[in-house]
PDB file of C-alpha atoms in Angstrom:
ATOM      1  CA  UNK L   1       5.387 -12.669  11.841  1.00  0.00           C
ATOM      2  CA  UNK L   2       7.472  -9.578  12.445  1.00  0.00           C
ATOM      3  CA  UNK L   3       7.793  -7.317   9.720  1.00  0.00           C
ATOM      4  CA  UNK L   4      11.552  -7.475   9.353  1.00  0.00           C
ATOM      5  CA  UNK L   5      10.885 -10.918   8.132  1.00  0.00           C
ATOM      6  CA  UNK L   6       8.978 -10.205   5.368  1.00  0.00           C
ATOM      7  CA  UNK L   7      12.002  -8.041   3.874  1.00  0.00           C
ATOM      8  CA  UNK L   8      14.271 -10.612   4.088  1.00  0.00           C
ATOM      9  CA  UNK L   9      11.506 -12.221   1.125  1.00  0.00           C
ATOM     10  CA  UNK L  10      12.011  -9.552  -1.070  1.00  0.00           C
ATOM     11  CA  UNK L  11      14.344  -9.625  -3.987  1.00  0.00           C
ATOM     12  CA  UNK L  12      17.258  -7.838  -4.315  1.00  0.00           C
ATOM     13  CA  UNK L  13      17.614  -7.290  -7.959  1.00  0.00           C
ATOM     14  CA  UNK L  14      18.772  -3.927  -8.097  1.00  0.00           C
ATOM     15  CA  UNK L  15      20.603  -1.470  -6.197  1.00  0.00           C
ATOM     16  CA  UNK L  16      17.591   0.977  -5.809  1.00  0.00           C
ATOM     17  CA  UNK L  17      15.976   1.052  -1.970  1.00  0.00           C
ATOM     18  CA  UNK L  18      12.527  -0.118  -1.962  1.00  0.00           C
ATOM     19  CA  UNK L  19       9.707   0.215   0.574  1.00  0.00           C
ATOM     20  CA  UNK L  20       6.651  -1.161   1.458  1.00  0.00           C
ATOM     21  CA  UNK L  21       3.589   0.301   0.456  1.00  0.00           C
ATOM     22  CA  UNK L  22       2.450   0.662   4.019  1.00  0.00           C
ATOM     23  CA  UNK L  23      -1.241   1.462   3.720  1.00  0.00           C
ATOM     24  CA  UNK L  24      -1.526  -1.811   1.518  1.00  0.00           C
ATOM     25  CA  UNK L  25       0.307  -3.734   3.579  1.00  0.00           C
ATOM     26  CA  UNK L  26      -2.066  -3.041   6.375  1.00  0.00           C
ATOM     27  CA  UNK L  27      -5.019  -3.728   4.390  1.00  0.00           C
ATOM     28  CA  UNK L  28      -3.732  -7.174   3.534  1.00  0.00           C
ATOM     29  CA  UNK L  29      -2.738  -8.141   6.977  1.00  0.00           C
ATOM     30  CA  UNK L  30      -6.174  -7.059   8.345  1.00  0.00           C
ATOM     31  CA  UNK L  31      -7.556  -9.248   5.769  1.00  0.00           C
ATOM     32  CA  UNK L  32      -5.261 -12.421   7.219  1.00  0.00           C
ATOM     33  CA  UNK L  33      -6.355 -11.757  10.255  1.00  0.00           C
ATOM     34  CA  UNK L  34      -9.854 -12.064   9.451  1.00  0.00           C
ATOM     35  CA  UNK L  35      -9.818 -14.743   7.262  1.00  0.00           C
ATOM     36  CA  UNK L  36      -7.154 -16.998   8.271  1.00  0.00           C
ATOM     37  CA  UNK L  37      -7.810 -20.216   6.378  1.00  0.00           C
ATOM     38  CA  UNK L  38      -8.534 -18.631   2.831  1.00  0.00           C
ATOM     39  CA  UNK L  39      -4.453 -17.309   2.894  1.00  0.00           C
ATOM     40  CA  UNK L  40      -1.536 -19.134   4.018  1.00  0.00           C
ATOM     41  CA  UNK L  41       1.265 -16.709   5.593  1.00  0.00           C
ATOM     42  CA  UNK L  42       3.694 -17.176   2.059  1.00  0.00           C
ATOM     43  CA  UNK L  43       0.479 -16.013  -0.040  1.00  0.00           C
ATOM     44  CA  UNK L  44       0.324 -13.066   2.320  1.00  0.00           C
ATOM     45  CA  UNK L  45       4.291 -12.113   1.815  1.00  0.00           C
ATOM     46  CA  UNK L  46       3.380 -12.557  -1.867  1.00  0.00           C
ATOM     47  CA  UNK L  47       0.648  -9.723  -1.822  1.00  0.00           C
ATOM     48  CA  UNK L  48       2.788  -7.500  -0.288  1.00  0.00           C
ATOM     49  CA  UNK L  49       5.961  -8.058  -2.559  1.00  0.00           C
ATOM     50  CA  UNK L  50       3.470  -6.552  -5.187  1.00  0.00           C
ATOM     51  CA  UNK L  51       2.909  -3.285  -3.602  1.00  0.00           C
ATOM     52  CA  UNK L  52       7.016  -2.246  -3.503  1.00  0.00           C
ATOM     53  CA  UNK L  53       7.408   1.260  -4.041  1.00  0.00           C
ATOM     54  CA  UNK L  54      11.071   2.834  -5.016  1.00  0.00           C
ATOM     55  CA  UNK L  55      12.503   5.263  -2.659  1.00  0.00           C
ATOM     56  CA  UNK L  56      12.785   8.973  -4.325  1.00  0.00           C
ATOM     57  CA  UNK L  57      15.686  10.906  -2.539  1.00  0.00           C
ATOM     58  CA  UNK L  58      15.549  14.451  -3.088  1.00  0.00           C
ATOM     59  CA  UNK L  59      11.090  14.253  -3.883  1.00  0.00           C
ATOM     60  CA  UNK L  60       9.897  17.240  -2.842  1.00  0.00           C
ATOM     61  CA  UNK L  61       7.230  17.195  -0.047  1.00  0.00           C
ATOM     62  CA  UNK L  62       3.470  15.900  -0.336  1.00  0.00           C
ATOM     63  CA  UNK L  63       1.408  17.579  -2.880  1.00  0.00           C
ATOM     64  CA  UNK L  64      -0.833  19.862  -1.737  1.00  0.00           C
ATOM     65  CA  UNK L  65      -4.310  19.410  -2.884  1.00  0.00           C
ATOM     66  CA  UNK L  66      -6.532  21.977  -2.497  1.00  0.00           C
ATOM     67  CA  UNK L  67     -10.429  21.144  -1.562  1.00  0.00           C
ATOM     68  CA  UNK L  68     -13.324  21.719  -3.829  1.00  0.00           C
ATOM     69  CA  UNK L  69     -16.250  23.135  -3.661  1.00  0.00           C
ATOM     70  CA  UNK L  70     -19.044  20.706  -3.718  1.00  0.00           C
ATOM     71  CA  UNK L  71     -21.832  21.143  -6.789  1.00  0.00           C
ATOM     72  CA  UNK L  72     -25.365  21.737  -6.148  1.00  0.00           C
ATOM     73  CA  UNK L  73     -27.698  19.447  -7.833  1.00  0.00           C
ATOM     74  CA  UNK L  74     -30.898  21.433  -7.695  1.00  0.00           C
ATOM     75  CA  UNK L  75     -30.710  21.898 -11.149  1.00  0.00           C
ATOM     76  CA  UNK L  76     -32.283  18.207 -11.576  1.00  0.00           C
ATOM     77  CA  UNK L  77     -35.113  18.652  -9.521  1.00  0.00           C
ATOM     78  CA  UNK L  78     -36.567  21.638 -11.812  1.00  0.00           C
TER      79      UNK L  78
END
């Protein structure tokens, strides 16, 4: 199923542009593609309707997490 199809499944209730959650969407197509006969293709199209995200004009950029140091647990062995 191409993935333009699956849009033309999704609602239009508002004006507001929507997108996939893409990293989801993967996840649950993997899934169909492993098991076939537990989902039927509309179930599938259903689990990814749940994962819309809004589109945020104007967000700034991707936050920028900074790593941590990891803890030392020798303090358990004494």
């Amino acid at each position: 199923m191409p993935v333009n199809q699956v849009f033309d499944y999704l609602p239009r209730k508002s004006d507001k542009t929507k997108q996939v959650n893409s990293t989801i969407a993967i996840y649950i197509c993997r899934e169909y593609l492993r098991n076939k006969r537990n989902l039927s293709p509309p179930d599938v199209i259903n689990l990814i309707e749940k994962h819309v995200l809004p589109v945020r004009p104007g967000r700034k950029g991707p936050r920028k997490v900074k790593p941590q140091a990891s803890v030392s647990f020798l303090y358990r062995v004494t």
